[in-house]
Amino acid sequence: MISAAPDAVSLSPPTETATGNTAPTIVTSRLGSKAVDAMSEQEFDREMRYQAAVQIADALLKKGSISEEEYHQIKTKLLEKYRPTLSTLLSGKPLI
């Protein structure tokens, strides 16, 4: 028994593949709420340097190159060195 499939009514719309960079990136914006003053250039620089250094420490910990204790010592020294504004407020607290 031969059964004919119904004809397509219309063609499928074309699909598009994103061509931009989709890699996760940490971003710190200098723009803030109107209720809060914007960061100074110096505060922004300290925040960015701190975040970059912590990412390196995170990678070393995940790779097993440093222990948990060493990781916490490194983060403490980085906090003392860079005195980041946002990271100090948010350290150890989940965002969600």
Tab-separated table of N, CA and C in Angstrom:
chain	number	residue	atom	x	y	z
A	1	MET	N	0.837	-1.161	0.000
A	1	MET	CA	0.000	0.000	0.000
A	1	MET	C	0.896	1.242	0.000
A	2	ILE	N	0.697	2.109	-0.955
A	2	ILE	CA	1.485	3.328	-1.079
A	2	ILE	C	0.656	4.499	-0.566
A	3	SER	N	1.260	5.256	0.330
A	3	SER	CA	0.576	6.408	0.911
A	3	SER	C	1.378	7.655	0.566
A	4	ALA	N	0.729	8.644	0.017
A	4	ALA	CA	1.415	9.882	-0.361
A	4	ALA	C	1.450	10.834	0.827
A	5	ALA	N	2.595	11.424	1.031
A	5	ALA	CA	2.719	12.428	2.094
A	5	ALA	C	2.137	13.737	1.579
A	6	PRO	N	1.518	14.526	2.466
A	6	PRO	CA	0.953	15.798	2.009
A	6	PRO	C	2.066	16.766	1.602
A	7	ASP	N	1.751	17.634	0.632
A	7	ASP	CA	2.714	18.633	0.178
A	7	ASP	C	2.971	19.655	1.283
A	8	ALA	N	4.196	20.170	1.310
A	8	ALA	CA	4.528	21.221	2.275
A	8	ALA	C	3.793	22.494	1.886
A	9	VAL	N	3.217	23.170	2.885
A	9	VAL	CA	2.460	24.389	2.617
A	9	VAL	C	3.407	25.561	2.376
A	10	SER	N	4.466	25.643	3.168
A	10	SER	CA	5.441	26.720	2.970
A	10	SER	C	6.823	26.212	3.375
A	11	LEU	N	7.821	26.904	2.900
A	11	LEU	CA	9.188	26.536	3.249
A	11	LEU	C	9.491	26.998	4.675
A	12	SER	N	10.384	26.300	5.337
A	12	SER	CA	10.798	26.707	6.685
A	12	SER	C	11.562	28.023	6.594
A	13	PRO	N	11.376	28.899	7.597
A	13	PRO	CA	12.145	30.149	7.577
A	13	PRO	C	13.629	29.835	7.750
A	14	PRO	N	14.489	30.656	7.168
A	14	PRO	CA	15.929	30.389	7.295
A	14	PRO	C	16.374	30.515	8.753
A	15	THR	N	17.363	29.719	9.103
A	15	THR	CA	17.907	29.801	10.458
A	15	THR	C	19.221	30.555	10.396
A	16	GLU	N	19.560	31.181	11.484
A	16	GLU	CA	20.778	31.978	11.529
A	16	GLU	C	21.647	31.495	12.677
A	17	THR	N	22.927	31.383	12.420
A	17	THR	CA	23.879	30.993	13.450
A	17	THR	C	24.642	32.233	13.893
A	18	ALA	N	24.738	32.416	15.210
A	18	ALA	CA	25.459	33.574	15.739
A	18	ALA	C	26.926	33.488	15.353
A	19	THR	N	27.504	34.625	14.987
A	19	THR	CA	28.907	34.639	14.586
A	19	THR	C	29.798	35.343	15.599
A	20	GLY	N	29.221	35.926	16.649
A	20	GLY	CA	30.010	36.645	17.654
A	20	GLY	C	30.649	35.703	18.656
A	21	ASN	N	31.466	36.256	19.514
A	21	ASN	CA	32.126	35.494	20.565
A	21	ASN	C	31.106	35.155	21.650
A	22	THR	N	30.950	33.873	21.945
A	22	THR	CA	29.985	33.448	22.961
A	22	THR	C	30.676	32.942	24.228
A	23	ALA	N	31.978	33.178	24.333
A	23	ALA	CA	32.714	32.734	25.523
A	23	ALA	C	32.272	33.544	26.733
A	24	PRO	N	32.081	32.870	27.890
A	24	PRO	CA	31.695	33.614	29.092
A	24	PRO	C	32.797	34.594	29.493
A	25	THR	N	32.409	35.787	29.823
A	25	THR	CA	33.363	36.826	30.176
A	25	THR	C	32.878	37.572	31.404
A	26	ILE	N	33.775	37.773	32.357
A	26	ILE	CA	33.421	38.571	33.525
A	26	ILE	C	33.506	40.040	33.126
A	27	VAL	N	32.467	40.759	33.432
A	27	VAL	CA	32.422	42.170	33.064
A	27	VAL	C	32.102	42.996	34.297
A	28	THR	N	32.851	44.041	34.498
A	28	THR	CA	32.552	44.986	35.564
A	28	THR	C	32.264	46.319	34.898
A	29	SER	N	31.069	46.804	35.068
A	29	SER	CA	30.659	48.051	34.442
A	29	SER	C	30.881	49.225	35.381
A	30	ARG	N	31.362	50.328	34.840
A	30	ARG	CA	31.535	51.525	35.646
A	30	ARG	C	30.222	52.278	35.795
A	31	LEU	N	29.232	51.922	35.007
A	31	LEU	CA	27.941	52.577	35.127
A	31	LEU	C	27.160	51.919	36.242
A	32	GLY	N	26.513	52.700	37.035
A	32	GLY	CA	25.772	52.129	38.150
A	32	GLY	C	24.400	52.745	38.257
A	33	SER	N	23.744	52.422	39.308
A	33	SER	CA	22.435	52.978	39.612
A	33	SER	C	22.573	54.470	39.883
A	34	LYS	N	21.500	55.203	39.658
A	34	LYS	CA	21.521	56.639	39.942
A	34	LYS	C	21.657	56.888	41.439
A	35	ALA	N	21.295	55.901	42.243
A	35	ALA	CA	21.366	56.053	43.698
A	35	ALA	C	22.787	55.869	44.218
A	36	VAL	N	23.672	55.338	43.385
A	36	VAL	CA	25.044	55.054	43.802
A	36	VAL	C	25.994	55.803	42.876
A	37	ASP	N	27.016	56.405	43.455
A	37	ASP	CA	28.010	57.111	42.647
A	37	ASP	C	28.790	56.124	41.797
A	38	ALA	N	29.222	56.576	40.624
A	38	ALA	CA	30.050	55.749	39.752
A	38	ALA	C	31.417	55.561	40.403
A	39	MET	N	32.072	54.454	40.055
A	39	MET	CA	33.419	54.197	40.577
A	39	MET	C	34.395	55.197	39.986
A	40	SER	N	35.379	55.550	40.774
A	40	SER	CA	36.460	56.384	40.238
A	40	SER	C	37.321	55.493	39.339
A	41	GLU	N	38.141	56.121	38.535
A	41	GLU	CA	39.039	55.377	37.647
A	41	GLU	C	39.953	54.462	38.465
A	42	GLN	N	40.415	54.955	39.599
A	42	GLN	CA	41.312	54.184	40.468
A	42	GLN	C	40.583	52.979	41.071
A	43	GLU	N	39.351	53.164	41.530
A	43	GLU	CA	38.571	52.053	42.098
A	43	GLU	C	38.300	50.990	41.037
A	44	PHE	N	37.962	51.451	39.834
A	44	PHE	CA	37.692	50.526	38.732
A	44	PHE	C	38.938	49.707	38.405
A	45	ASP	N	40.090	50.364	38.355
A	45	ASP	CA	41.351	49.687	38.063
A	45	ASP	C	41.673	48.647	39.135
A	46	ARG	N	41.504	49.015	40.408
A	46	ARG	CA	41.759	48.067	41.509
A	46	ARG	C	40.827	46.866	41.410
A	47	GLU	N	39.559	47.111	41.094
A	47	GLU	CA	38.575	46.030	40.973
A	47	GLU	C	38.967	45.064	39.850
A	48	MET	N	39.343	45.611	38.705
A	48	MET	CA	39.708	44.771	37.561
A	48	MET	C	40.971	43.954	37.843
A	49	ARG	N	41.965	44.577	38.464
A	49	ARG	CA	43.205	43.853	38.785
A	49	ARG	C	42.939	42.737	39.799
A	50	TYR	N	42.099	43.025	40.771
A	50	TYR	CA	41.746	42.016	41.772
A	50	TYR	C	41.034	40.837	41.100
A	51	GLN	N	40.045	41.133	40.265
A	51	GLN	CA	39.290	40.072	39.589
A	51	GLN	C	40.204	39.206	38.722
A	52	ALA	N	41.134	39.831	38.009
A	52	ALA	CA	42.063	39.075	37.160
A	52	ALA	C	42.943	38.153	38.007
A	53	ALA	N	43.444	38.659	39.124
A	53	ALA	CA	44.303	37.853	39.995
A	53	ALA	C	43.529	36.698	40.624
A	54	VAL	N	42.276	36.940	41.011
A	54	VAL	CA	41.448	35.877	41.603
A	54	VAL	C	41.154	34.794	40.567
A	55	GLN	N	40.948	35.179	39.320
A	55	GLN	CA	40.710	34.176	38.273
A	55	GLN	C	41.917	33.255	38.119
A	56	ILE	N	43.105	33.806	38.231
A	56	ILE	CA	44.318	32.982	38.154
A	56	ILE	C	44.368	32.025	39.346
A	57	ALA	N	44.081	32.538	40.541
A	57	ALA	CA	44.074	31.687	41.739
A	57	ALA	C	43.009	30.595	41.617
A	58	ASP	N	41.834	30.938	41.079
A	58	ASP	CA	40.770	29.948	40.864
A	58	ASP	C	41.254	28.824	39.947
A	59	ALA	N	41.927	29.204	38.868
A	59	ALA	CA	42.427	28.212	37.913
A	59	ALA	C	43.474	27.309	38.564
A	60	LEU	N	44.352	27.893	39.369
A	60	LEU	CA	45.375	27.094	40.058
A	60	LEU	C	44.741	26.112	41.039
A	61	LEU	N	43.691	26.557	41.722
A	61	LEU	CA	42.992	25.680	42.669
A	61	LEU	C	42.315	24.525	41.931
A	62	LYS	N	41.614	24.834	40.847
A	62	LYS	CA	40.916	23.791	40.075
A	62	LYS	C	41.895	22.785	39.482
A	63	LYS	N	43.075	23.274	39.113
A	63	LYS	CA	44.097	22.416	38.517
A	63	LYS	C	44.809	21.570	39.571
A	64	GLY	N	44.640	21.931	40.844
A	64	GLY	CA	45.296	21.191	41.915
A	64	GLY	C	46.696	21.691	42.229
A	65	SER	N	47.066	22.834	41.660
A	65	SER	CA	48.404	23.381	41.890
A	65	SER	C	48.551	24.017	43.267
A	66	ILE	N	47.426	24.449	43.851
A	66	ILE	CA	47.450	25.017	45.202
A	66	ILE	C	46.340	24.370	46.029
A	67	SER	N	46.515	24.389	47.343
A	67	SER	CA	45.510	23.814	48.245
A	67	SER	C	44.441	24.860	48.564
A	68	GLU	N	43.361	24.407	49.203
A	68	GLU	CA	42.292	25.321	49.642
A	68	GLU	C	42.863	26.376	50.589
A	69	GLU	N	43.729	25.937	51.493
A	69	GLU	CA	44.320	26.864	52.466
A	69	GLU	C	45.152	27.934	51.761
A	70	GLU	N	45.978	27.506	50.798
A	70	GLU	CA	46.787	28.465	50.043
A	70	GLU	C	45.898	29.421	49.250
A	71	TYR	N	44.820	28.877	48.701
A	71	TYR	CA	43.871	29.699	47.936
A	71	TYR	C	43.297	30.813	48.814
A	72	HIS	N	42.875	30.471	50.027
A	72	HIS	CA	42.296	31.470	50.929
A	72	HIS	C	43.353	32.494	51.372
A	73	GLN	N	44.582	32.042	51.549
A	73	GLN	CA	45.665	32.974	51.895
A	73	GLN	C	45.912	33.958	50.747
A	74	ILE	N	45.904	33.428	49.529
A	74	ILE	CA	46.109	34.278	48.350
A	74	ILE	C	44.994	35.314	48.246
A	75	LYS	N	43.738	34.867	48.413
A	75	LYS	CA	42.617	35.810	48.313
A	75	LYS	C	42.694	36.886	49.389
A	76	THR	N	43.111	36.519	50.590
A	76	THR	CA	43.250	37.500	51.671
A	76	THR	C	44.309	38.540	51.311
A	77	LYS	N	45.442	38.077	50.782
A	77	LYS	CA	46.513	39.007	50.396
A	77	LYS	C	46.075	39.903	49.241
A	78	LEU	N	45.314	39.336	48.305
A	78	LEU	CA	44.826	40.139	47.178
A	78	LEU	C	43.839	41.206	47.648
A	79	LEU	N	42.979	40.847	48.606
A	79	LEU	CA	42.044	41.831	49.166
A	79	LEU	C	42.806	42.968	49.838
A	80	GLU	N	43.865	42.625	50.568
A	80	GLU	CA	44.680	43.646	51.237
A	80	GLU	C	45.406	44.528	50.219
A	81	LYS	N	45.906	43.901	49.157
A	81	LYS	CA	46.685	44.638	48.162
A	81	LYS	C	45.816	45.575	47.320
A	82	TYR	N	44.701	45.054	46.782
A	82	TYR	CA	43.900	45.828	45.831
A	82	TYR	C	42.734	46.588	46.463
A	83	ARG	N	42.280	46.169	47.642
A	83	ARG	CA	41.142	46.800	48.320
A	83	ARG	C	39.972	47.064	47.361
A	84	PRO	N	39.468	46.017	46.700
A	84	PRO	CA	38.363	46.209	45.757
A	84	PRO	C	37.074	46.564	46.489
A	85	THR	N	36.289	47.430	45.887
A	85	THR	CA	35.046	47.875	46.515
A	85	THR	C	33.952	46.822	46.388
A	86	LEU	N	33.614	46.453	45.165
A	86	LEU	CA	32.517	45.499	44.945
A	86	LEU	C	32.852	44.103	45.440
A	87	SER	N	34.033	43.640	45.127
A	87	SER	CA	34.399	42.272	45.497
A	87	SER	C	34.428	42.080	47.001
A	88	THR	N	34.781	43.116	47.739
A	88	THR	CA	34.772	43.023	49.194
A	88	THR	C	33.343	42.867	49.691
A	89	LEU	N	32.430	43.621	49.094
A	89	LEU	CA	31.025	43.539	49.499
A	89	LEU	C	30.412	42.192	49.151
A	90	LEU	N	30.816	41.626	48.007
A	90	LEU	CA	30.190	40.407	47.505
A	90	LEU	C	30.962	39.134	47.820
A	91	SER	N	32.139	39.241	48.428
A	91	SER	CA	32.969	38.050	48.620
A	91	SER	C	32.251	36.993	49.447
A	92	GLY	N	32.229	35.799	48.898
A	92	GLY	CA	31.621	34.671	49.591
A	92	GLY	C	30.110	34.654	49.586
A	93	LYS	N	29.474	35.590	48.894
A	93	LYS	CA	28.015	35.629	48.880
A	93	LYS	C	27.517	35.308	47.478
A	94	PRO	N	26.652	34.317	47.339
A	94	PRO	CA	26.112	34.011	46.012
A	94	PRO	C	25.257	35.170	45.507
A	95	LEU	N	25.320	35.420	44.209
A	95	LEU	CA	24.560	36.522	43.622
A	95	LEU	C	23.088	36.178	43.438
A	96	ILE	N	22.780	34.916	43.409
A	96	ILE	CA	21.374	34.504	43.224
A	96	ILE	C	20.914	33.701	44.416
